[in-house]
Short mmCIF file of C-alpha atoms and ligand atoms in Angstrom, two decimals:
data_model
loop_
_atom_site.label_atom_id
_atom_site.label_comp_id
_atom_site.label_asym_id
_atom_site.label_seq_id
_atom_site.Cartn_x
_atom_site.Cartn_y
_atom_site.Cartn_z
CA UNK A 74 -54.93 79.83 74.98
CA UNK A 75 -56.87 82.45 73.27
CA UNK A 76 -60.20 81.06 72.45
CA UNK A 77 -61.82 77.56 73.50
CA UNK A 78 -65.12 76.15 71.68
CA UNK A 79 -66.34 73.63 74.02
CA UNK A 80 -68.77 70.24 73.03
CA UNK A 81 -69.46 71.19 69.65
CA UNK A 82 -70.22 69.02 66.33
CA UNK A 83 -67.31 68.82 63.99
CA UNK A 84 -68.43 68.37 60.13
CA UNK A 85 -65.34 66.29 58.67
CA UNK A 86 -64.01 68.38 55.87
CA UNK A 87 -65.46 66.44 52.99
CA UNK A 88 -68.77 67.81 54.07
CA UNK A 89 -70.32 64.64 53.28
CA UNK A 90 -69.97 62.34 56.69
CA UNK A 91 -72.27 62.14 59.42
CA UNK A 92 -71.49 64.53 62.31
CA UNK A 93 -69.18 63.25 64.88
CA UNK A 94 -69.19 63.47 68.07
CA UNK A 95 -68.72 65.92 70.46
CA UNK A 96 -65.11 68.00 70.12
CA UNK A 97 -63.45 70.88 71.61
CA UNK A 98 -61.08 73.18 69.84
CA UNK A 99 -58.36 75.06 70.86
CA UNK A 100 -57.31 78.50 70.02
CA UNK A 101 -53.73 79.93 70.29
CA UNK A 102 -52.65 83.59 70.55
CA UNK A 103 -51.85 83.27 67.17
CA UNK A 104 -55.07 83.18 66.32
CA UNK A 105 -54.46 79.16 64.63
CA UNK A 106 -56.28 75.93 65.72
CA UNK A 107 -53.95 74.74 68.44
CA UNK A 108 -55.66 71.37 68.66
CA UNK A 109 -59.11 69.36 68.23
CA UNK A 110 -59.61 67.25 70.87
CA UNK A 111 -62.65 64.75 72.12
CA UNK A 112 -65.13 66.91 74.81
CA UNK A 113 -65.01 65.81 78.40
CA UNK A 114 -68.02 67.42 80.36
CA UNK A 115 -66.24 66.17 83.67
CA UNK A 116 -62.94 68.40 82.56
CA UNK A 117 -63.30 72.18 83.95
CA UNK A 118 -63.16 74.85 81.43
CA UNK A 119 -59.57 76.72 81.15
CA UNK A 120 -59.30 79.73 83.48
CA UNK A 121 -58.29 82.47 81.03
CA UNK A 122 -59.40 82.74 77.59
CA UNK A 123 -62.82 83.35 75.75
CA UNK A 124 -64.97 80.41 76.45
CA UNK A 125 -67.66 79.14 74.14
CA UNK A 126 -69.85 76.73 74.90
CA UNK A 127 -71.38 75.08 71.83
CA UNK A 128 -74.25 72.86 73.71
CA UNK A 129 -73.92 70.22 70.64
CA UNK A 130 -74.05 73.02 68.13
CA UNK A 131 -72.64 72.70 64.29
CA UNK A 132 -68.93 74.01 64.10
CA UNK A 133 -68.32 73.93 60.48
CA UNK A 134 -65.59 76.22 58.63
CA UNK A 135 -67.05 79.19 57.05
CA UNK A 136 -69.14 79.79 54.38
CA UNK A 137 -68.40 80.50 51.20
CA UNK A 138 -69.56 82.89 49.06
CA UNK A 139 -68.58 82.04 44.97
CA UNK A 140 -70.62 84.38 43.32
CA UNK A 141 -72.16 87.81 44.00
CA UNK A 142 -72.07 91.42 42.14
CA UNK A 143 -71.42 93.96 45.24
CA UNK A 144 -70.81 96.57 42.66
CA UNK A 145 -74.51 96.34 41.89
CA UNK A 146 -76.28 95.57 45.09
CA UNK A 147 -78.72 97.40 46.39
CA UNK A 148 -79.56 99.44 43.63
CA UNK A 149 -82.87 97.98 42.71
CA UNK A 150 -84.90 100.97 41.51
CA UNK A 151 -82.27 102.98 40.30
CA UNK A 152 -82.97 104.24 37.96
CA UNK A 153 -85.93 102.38 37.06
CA UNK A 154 -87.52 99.33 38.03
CA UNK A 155 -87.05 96.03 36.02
CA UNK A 156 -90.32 95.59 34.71
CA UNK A 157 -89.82 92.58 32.73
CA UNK A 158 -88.16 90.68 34.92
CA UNK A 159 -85.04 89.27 32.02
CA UNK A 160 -81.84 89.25 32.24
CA UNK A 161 -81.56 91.20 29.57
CA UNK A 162 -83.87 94.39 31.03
CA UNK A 163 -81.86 93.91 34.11
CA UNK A 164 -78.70 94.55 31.94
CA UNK A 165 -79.97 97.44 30.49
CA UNK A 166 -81.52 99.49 33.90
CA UNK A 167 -77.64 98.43 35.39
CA UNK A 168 -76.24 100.18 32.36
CA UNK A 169 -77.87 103.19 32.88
CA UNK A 170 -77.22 103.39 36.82
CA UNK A 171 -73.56 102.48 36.08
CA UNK A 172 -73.23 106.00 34.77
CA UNK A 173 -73.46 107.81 38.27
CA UNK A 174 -71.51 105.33 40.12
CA UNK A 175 -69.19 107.03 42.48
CA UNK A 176 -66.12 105.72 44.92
CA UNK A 177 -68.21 106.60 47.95
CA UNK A 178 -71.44 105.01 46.13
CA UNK A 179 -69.98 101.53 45.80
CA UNK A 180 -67.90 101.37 49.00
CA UNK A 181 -71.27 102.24 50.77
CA UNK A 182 -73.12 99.32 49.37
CA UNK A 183 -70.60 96.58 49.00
CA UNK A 184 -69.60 97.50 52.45
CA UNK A 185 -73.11 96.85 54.02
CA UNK A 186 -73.78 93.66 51.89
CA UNK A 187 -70.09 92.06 53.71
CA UNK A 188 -71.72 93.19 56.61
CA UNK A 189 -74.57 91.15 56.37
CA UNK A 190 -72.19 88.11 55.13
CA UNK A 191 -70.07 88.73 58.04
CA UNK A 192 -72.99 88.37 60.22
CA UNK A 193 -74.20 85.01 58.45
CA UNK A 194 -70.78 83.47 58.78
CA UNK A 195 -69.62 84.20 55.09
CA UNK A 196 -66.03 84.58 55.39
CA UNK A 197 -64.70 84.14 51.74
CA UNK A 198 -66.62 85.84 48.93
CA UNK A 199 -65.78 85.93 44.89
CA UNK A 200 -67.14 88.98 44.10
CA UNK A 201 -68.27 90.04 39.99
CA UNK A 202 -67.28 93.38 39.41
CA UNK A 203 -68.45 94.84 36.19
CA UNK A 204 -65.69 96.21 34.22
CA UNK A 205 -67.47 97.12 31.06
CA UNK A 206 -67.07 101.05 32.29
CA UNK A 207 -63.96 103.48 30.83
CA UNK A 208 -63.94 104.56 34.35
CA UNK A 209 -63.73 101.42 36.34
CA UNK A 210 -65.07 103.19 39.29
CA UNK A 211 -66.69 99.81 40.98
CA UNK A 212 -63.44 98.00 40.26
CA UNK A 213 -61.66 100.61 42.13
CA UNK A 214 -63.82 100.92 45.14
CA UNK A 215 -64.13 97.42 45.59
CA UNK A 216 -60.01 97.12 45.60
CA UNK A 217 -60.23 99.62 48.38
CA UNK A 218 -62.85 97.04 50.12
CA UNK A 219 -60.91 94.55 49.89
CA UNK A 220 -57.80 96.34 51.89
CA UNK A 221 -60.33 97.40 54.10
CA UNK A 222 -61.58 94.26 54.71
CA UNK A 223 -58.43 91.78 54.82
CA UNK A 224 -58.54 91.33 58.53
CA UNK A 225 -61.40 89.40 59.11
CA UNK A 226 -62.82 88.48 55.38
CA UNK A 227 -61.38 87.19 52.27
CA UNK A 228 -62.35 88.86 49.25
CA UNK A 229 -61.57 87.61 45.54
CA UNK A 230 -62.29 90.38 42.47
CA UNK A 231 -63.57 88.83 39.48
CA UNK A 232 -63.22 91.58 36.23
CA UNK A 233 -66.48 90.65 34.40
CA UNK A 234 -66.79 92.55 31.55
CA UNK A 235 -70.84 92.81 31.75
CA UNK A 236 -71.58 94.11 28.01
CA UNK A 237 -68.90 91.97 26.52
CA UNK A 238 -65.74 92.16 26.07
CA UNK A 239 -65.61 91.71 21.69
CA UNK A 240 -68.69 93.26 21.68
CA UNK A 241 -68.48 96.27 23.97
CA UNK A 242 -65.83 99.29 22.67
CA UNK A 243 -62.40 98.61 24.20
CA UNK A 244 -63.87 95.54 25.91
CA UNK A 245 -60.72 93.44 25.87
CA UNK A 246 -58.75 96.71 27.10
CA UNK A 247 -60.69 97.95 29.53
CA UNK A 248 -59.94 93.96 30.76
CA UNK A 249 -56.55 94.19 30.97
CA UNK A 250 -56.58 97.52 33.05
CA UNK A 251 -59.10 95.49 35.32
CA UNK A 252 -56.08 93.39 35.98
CA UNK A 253 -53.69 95.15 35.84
CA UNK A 254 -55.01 97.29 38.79
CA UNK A 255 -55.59 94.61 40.72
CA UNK A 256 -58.35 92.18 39.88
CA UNK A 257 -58.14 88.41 41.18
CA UNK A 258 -60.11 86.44 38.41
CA UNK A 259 -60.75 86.77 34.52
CA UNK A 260 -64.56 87.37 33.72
CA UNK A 261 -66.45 86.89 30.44
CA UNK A 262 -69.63 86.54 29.20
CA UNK A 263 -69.66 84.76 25.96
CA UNK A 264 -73.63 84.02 25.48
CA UNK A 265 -73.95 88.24 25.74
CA UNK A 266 -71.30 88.65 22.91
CA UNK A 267 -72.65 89.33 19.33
CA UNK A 268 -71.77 85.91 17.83
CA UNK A 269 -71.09 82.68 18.17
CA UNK A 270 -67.54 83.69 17.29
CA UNK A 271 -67.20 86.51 19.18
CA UNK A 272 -68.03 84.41 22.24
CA UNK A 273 -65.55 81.84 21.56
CA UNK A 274 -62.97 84.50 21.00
CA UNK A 275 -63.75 86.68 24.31
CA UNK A 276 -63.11 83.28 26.00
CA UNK A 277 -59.78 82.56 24.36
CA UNK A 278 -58.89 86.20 25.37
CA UNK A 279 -60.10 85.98 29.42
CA UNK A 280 -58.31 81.96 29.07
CA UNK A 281 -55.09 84.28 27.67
CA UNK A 282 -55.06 87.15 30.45
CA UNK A 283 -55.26 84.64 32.97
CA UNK A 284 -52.29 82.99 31.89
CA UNK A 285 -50.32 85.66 31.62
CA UNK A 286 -51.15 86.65 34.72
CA UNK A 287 -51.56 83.67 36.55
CA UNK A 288 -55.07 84.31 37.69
CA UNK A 289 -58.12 82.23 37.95
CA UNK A 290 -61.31 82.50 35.04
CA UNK A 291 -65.08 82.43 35.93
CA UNK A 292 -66.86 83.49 33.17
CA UNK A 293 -70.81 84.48 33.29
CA UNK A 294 -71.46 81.33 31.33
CA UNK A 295 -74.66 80.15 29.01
CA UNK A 296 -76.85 82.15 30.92
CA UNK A 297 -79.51 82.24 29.02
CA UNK A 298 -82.56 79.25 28.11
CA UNK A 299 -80.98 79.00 24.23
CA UNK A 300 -80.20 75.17 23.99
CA UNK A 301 -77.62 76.31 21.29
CA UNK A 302 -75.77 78.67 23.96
CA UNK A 303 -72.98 75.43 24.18
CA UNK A 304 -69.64 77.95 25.61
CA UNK A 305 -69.27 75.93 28.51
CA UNK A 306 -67.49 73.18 25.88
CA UNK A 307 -65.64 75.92 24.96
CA UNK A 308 -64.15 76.78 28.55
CA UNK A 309 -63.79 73.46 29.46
CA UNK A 310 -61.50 72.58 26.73
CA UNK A 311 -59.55 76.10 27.22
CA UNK A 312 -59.55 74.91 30.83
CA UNK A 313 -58.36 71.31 29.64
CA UNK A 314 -55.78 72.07 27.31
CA UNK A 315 -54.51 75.17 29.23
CA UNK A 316 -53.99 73.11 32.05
CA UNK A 317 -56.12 75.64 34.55
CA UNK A 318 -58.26 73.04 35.23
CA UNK A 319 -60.04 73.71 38.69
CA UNK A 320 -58.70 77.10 38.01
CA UNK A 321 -61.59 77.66 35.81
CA UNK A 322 -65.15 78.24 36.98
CA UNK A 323 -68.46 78.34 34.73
CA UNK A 324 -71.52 80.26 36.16
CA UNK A 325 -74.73 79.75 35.64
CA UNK A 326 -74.71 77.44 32.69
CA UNK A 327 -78.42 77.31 32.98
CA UNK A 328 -78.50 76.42 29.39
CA UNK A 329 -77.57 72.93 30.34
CA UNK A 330 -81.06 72.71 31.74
CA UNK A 331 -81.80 72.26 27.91
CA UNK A 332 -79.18 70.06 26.10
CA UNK A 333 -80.53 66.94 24.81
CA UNK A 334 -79.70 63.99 26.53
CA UNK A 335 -77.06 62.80 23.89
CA UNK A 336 -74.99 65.94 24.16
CA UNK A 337 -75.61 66.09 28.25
CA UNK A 338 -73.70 62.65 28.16
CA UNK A 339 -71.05 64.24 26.52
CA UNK A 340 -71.18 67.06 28.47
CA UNK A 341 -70.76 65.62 31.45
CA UNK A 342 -67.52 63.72 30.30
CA UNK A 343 -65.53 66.68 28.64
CA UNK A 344 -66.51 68.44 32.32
CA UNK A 345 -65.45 66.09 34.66
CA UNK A 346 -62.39 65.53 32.65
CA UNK A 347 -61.68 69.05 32.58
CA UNK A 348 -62.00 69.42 36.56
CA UNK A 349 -63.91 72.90 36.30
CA UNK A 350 -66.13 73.82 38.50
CA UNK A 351 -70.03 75.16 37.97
CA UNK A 352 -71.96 77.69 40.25
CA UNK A 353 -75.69 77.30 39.81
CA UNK A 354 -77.51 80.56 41.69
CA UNK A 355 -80.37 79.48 42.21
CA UNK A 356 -81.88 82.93 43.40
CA UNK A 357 -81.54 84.18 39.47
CA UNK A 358 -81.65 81.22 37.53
CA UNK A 359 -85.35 80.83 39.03
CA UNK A 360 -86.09 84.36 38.55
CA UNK A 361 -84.56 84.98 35.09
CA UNK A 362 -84.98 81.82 33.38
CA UNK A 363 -87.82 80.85 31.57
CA UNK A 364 -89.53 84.36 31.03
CA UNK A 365 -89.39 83.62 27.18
CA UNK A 366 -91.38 80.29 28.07
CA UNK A 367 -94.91 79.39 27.26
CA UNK A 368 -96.00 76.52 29.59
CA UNK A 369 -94.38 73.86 30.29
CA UNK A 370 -92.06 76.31 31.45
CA UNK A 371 -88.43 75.39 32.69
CA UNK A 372 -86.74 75.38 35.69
CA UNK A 373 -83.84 77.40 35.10
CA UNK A 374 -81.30 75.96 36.24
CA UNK A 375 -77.99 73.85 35.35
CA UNK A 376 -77.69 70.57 35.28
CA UNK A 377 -76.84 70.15 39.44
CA UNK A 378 -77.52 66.43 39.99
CA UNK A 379 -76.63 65.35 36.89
CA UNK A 380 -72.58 67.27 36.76
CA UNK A 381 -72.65 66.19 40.71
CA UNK A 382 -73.01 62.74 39.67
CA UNK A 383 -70.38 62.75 37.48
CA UNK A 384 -67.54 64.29 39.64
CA UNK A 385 -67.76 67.78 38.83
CA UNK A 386 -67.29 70.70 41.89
CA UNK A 387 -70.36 72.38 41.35
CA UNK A 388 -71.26 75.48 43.95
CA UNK A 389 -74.07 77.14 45.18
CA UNK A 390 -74.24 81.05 44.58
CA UNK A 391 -76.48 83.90 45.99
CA UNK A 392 -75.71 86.57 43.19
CA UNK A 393 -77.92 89.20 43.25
CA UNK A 394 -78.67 91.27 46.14
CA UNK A 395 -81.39 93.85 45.62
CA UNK A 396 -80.42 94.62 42.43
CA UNK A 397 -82.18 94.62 38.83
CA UNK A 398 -81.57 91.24 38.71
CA UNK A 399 -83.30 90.44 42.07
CA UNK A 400 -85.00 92.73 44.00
CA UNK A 401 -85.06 90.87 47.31
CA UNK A 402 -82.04 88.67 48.54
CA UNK A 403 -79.88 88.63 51.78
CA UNK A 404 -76.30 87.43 51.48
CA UNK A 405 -78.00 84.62 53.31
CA UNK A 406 -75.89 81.21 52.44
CA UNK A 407 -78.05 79.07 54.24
CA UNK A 408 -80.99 80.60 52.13
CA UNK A 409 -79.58 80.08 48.84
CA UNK A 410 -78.56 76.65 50.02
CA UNK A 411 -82.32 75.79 50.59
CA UNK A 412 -83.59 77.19 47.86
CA UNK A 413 -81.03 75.90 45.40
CA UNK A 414 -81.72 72.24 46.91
CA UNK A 415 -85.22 72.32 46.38
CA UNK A 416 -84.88 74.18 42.51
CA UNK A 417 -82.57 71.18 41.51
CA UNK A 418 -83.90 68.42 43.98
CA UNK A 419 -81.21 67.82 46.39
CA UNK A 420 -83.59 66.68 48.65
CA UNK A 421 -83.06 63.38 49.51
CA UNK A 422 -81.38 62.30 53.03
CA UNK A 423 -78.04 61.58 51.15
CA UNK A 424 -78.23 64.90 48.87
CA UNK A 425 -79.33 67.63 51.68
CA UNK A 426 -75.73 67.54 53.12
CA UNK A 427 -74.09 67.96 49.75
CA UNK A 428 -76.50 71.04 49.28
CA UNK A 429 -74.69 72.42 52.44
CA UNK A 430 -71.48 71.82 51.18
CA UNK A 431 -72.17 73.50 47.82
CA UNK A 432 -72.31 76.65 50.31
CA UNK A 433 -69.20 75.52 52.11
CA UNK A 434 -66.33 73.03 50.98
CA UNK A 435 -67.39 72.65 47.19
CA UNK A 436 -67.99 77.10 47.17
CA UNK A 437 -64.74 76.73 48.78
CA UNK A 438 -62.70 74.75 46.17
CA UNK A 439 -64.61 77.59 43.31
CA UNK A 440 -62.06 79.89 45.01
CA UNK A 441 -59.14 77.85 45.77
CA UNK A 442 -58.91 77.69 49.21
CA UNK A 443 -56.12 75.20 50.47
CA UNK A 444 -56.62 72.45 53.36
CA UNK A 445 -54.50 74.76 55.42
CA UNK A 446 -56.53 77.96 55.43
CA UNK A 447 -59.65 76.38 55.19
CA UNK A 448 -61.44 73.86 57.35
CA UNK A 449 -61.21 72.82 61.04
CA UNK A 450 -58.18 71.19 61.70
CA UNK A 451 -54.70 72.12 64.06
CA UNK A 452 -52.87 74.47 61.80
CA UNK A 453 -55.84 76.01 59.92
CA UNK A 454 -56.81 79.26 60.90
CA UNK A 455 -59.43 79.88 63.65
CA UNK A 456 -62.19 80.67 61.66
CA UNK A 457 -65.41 79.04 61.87
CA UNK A 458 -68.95 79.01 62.33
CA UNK A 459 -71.38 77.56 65.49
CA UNK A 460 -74.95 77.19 64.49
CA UNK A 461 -77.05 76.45 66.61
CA UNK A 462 -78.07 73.34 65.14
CA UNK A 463 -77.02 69.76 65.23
CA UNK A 464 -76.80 68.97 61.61
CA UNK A 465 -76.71 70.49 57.98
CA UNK A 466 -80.05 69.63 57.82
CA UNK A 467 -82.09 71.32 60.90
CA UNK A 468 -79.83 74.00 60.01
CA UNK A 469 -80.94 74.13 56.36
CA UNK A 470 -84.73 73.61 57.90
CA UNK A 471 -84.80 76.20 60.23
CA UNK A 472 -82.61 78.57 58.63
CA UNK A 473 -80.56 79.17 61.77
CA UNK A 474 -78.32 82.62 61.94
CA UNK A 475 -74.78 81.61 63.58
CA UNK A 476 -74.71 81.70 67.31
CA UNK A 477 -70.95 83.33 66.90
CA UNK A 478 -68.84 83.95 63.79
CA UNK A 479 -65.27 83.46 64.78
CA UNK A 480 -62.51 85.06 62.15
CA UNK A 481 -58.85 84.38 63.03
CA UNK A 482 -59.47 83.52 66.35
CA UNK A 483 -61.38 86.81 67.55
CA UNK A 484 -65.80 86.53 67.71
CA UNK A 485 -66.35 88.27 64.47
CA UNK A 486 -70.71 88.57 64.76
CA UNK A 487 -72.58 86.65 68.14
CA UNK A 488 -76.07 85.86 67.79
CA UNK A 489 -78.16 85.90 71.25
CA UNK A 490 -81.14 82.85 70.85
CA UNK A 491 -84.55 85.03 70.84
CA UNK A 492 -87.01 82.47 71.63
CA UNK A 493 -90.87 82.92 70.65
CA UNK A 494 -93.68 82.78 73.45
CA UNK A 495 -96.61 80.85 72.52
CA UNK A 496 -99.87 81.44 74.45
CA UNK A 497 -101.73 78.09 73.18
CA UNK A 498 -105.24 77.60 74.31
CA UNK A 499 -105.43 75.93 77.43
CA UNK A 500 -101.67 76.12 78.46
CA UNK A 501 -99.89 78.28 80.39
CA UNK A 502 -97.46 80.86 78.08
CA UNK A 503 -94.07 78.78 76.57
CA UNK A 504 -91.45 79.32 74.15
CA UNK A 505 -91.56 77.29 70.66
CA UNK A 506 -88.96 75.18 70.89
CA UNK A 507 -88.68 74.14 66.79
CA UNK A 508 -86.19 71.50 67.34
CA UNK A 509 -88.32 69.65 69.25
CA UNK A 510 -89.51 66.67 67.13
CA UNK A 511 -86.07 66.14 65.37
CA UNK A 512 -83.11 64.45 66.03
FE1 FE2 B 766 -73.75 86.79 38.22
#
């Protein structure tokens, strides 16, 4: 036995049951889930092997990251600040800084963000890379990341072509090459393209390449507050009739925040029918929406409760990192996961778990992951997460960091608890235990 994880809590997979009891699981030399078996405290602890002891802790199966852009994180600044604060300014400052993108420039950056998801227990991550460049220097350096990092992380390429891919010159070409050198998923961005036409045909084109190719679409979808910005029909019926289905992914979508009720119900049909899946980011959608908006001014964001209500995957992603777009941000999944539950409401006792699995299973399913390499079950491979927390929701609350991040059966990040000593009036120095009033 290579590994053992002793007493801890075992989400089921669905992400939506109660924690069960206490479990132990078992890791072979192959680095697999030998077995998952009930905790005895009177049973002594194998001889050989790493030992962790969960105390009750969360075990859950890695999060998942569905949408970032490491090709453009950490450049907030450069060259100029985004004084506006719109999508569209932040567009235009990442055009210019695209121009002195090196190799060495991107590998340095994307490299220190998948640190920082490595450390929070991110262990899959669909990265955007922006492909509207004739030298496709990001795309390149993050194909070299993703060798680099196959070990211990997971890392899907998305070909996004940022400015377009009808409207920018050689768009649809400078596509291709994306995937032809290597890229995982089909990008687009329909609401950026000159026309209504001209986003209906870039989608066509990235629902073609796929095809052809047998890749996965997630397009950069109706982000913008234009209740006329209706593309997502568009993709779902491509992803309908195309038969890519959960293949398909629409981002952002935030438009959907202002359909009228009679097309929402529609909506929400076609979607569900189609079996696409939506990733809200809650981190932009709050900062970039609603900057054209007098009061009452919206909220930004898809329509969450409403597309989870009627069966459609939708996903929680963190996006921007320090970049035009955002100029704070931390790769943090359990930080997008609160914020995105309070921005569309997910806060009732039933809905706070389903905000953590927008983070984990339903991010997870964005990507594709099968049962087998995802989730904690004999088989699957030994990668998972212990928080030290009992549930989704006191680890949502108190935005715990992982107490170890195990990848393929080797401790891939180990937190140390660093409690905080209190010197209340009248009492004798103790540390602030924050659990302490909760279940
Ligand atoms: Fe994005």
């Amino acid at each position: 036995m290579r590994m053992i994880v002793r007493g801890a809590r075992l989400l089921h997979t669905s992400g939506l049951s109660e924690p069960s009891g206490l479990s132990d699981v078992e890791v072979g030399e192959d680095g697999r889930i030998a077995r998952v078996i009930p905790y005895d405290d009177q049973k002594e602890p194998p001889a050989t092997g790493i030992l962790i002891e969960a105390h009750g802790g969360l075990l859950t199966a890695p999060f998942v990251e569905p949408h970032i852009h490491l090709d453009t994180a950490l450049t907030a600044g450069e060259p100029r600040p985004n004084t506006s604060g719109t999508l569209w300014e932040g567009i235009a400052c990442w055009s210019e800084r695209k121009r002195t993108l090196t190799r060495e420039d991107v590998i340095a950056r994307a490299t220190e963000v998948l640190r920082w998801q490595a450390a929070h227990g991110v262990l899959h991550v669909r990265t955007h890379c922006d492909v509207t460049d004739p030298s496709l220097t990001a795309l390149d350096a993050l194909l070299e990341v993703r060798d680099r990092v196959r070990d211990v992380m997971n890392l899907q390429i998305v070909a996004f072509p940022q400015e377009g891919i009808v409207s920018f010159p050689d768009g649809e070409a400078l596509l291709r090459e994306a995937v032809a050198r290597g890229a995982d998923v089909v990008g687009a961005i329909p609401h950026f393209e000159d026309t209504r036409e001209d986003g209906v045909a870039s989608l066509r084109t990235a629902f073609a390449l796929a095809e052809e190719h047998g890749l996965r679409v997630d397009a950069h979808c109706d982000e913008i507050d234009d209740e006329q910005s209706r593309f997502v029909e568009v993709l779902a019926t491509l992803a309908l009739r195309s038969g890519l289905r959960e293949r398909a992914t629409a981002s952002h979508t935030t438009a959907m925040g202002s359909y009228n009720g009679a097309y929402s119900f529609k909506l929400q049909r076609l979607l569900s029918r189609s079996g696409i899946n939506l990733v809200a980011n809650p981190f932009a959608n709050l900062n970039l929406q609603g900057r054209f908006d007098a009061y009452p001014k919206r909220r930004g964001l898809t329509q969450v409760r409403e597309m989870l209500a009627a069966g459609v995957n939708v996903a929680f992603g963190h996006d921007d990192v320090m970049d035009p777009w955002n100029a704070l941000g931390t790769a943090n999944p359990l930080q997008t996961a609160l914020v995105g539950l309070y921005a569309a409401q997910l806060t009732g006792a039933d809905d706070i778990p389903v905000a953590f699995s927008m983070v984990t299973d339903r991010a997870a399913r964005v990507l594709g992951l099968d049962a087998d390499e995802y989730g904690i079950t004999a088989g699957a491979p030994a990668s998972f997460v212990l928080l030290p927390a009992p549930s989704p929701e006191e680890a949502l609350r108190r935005q715990v960091r992982p107490r170890y991040v195990v990848s393929r059966g080797s401790v891939l990040a180990e937190t140390p608890p660093a409690p905080t000593r209190l010197s209340w009036p009248g009492e004798p120095p103790s540390d602030v235990d924050f659990a302490r009033r909760l279940r």
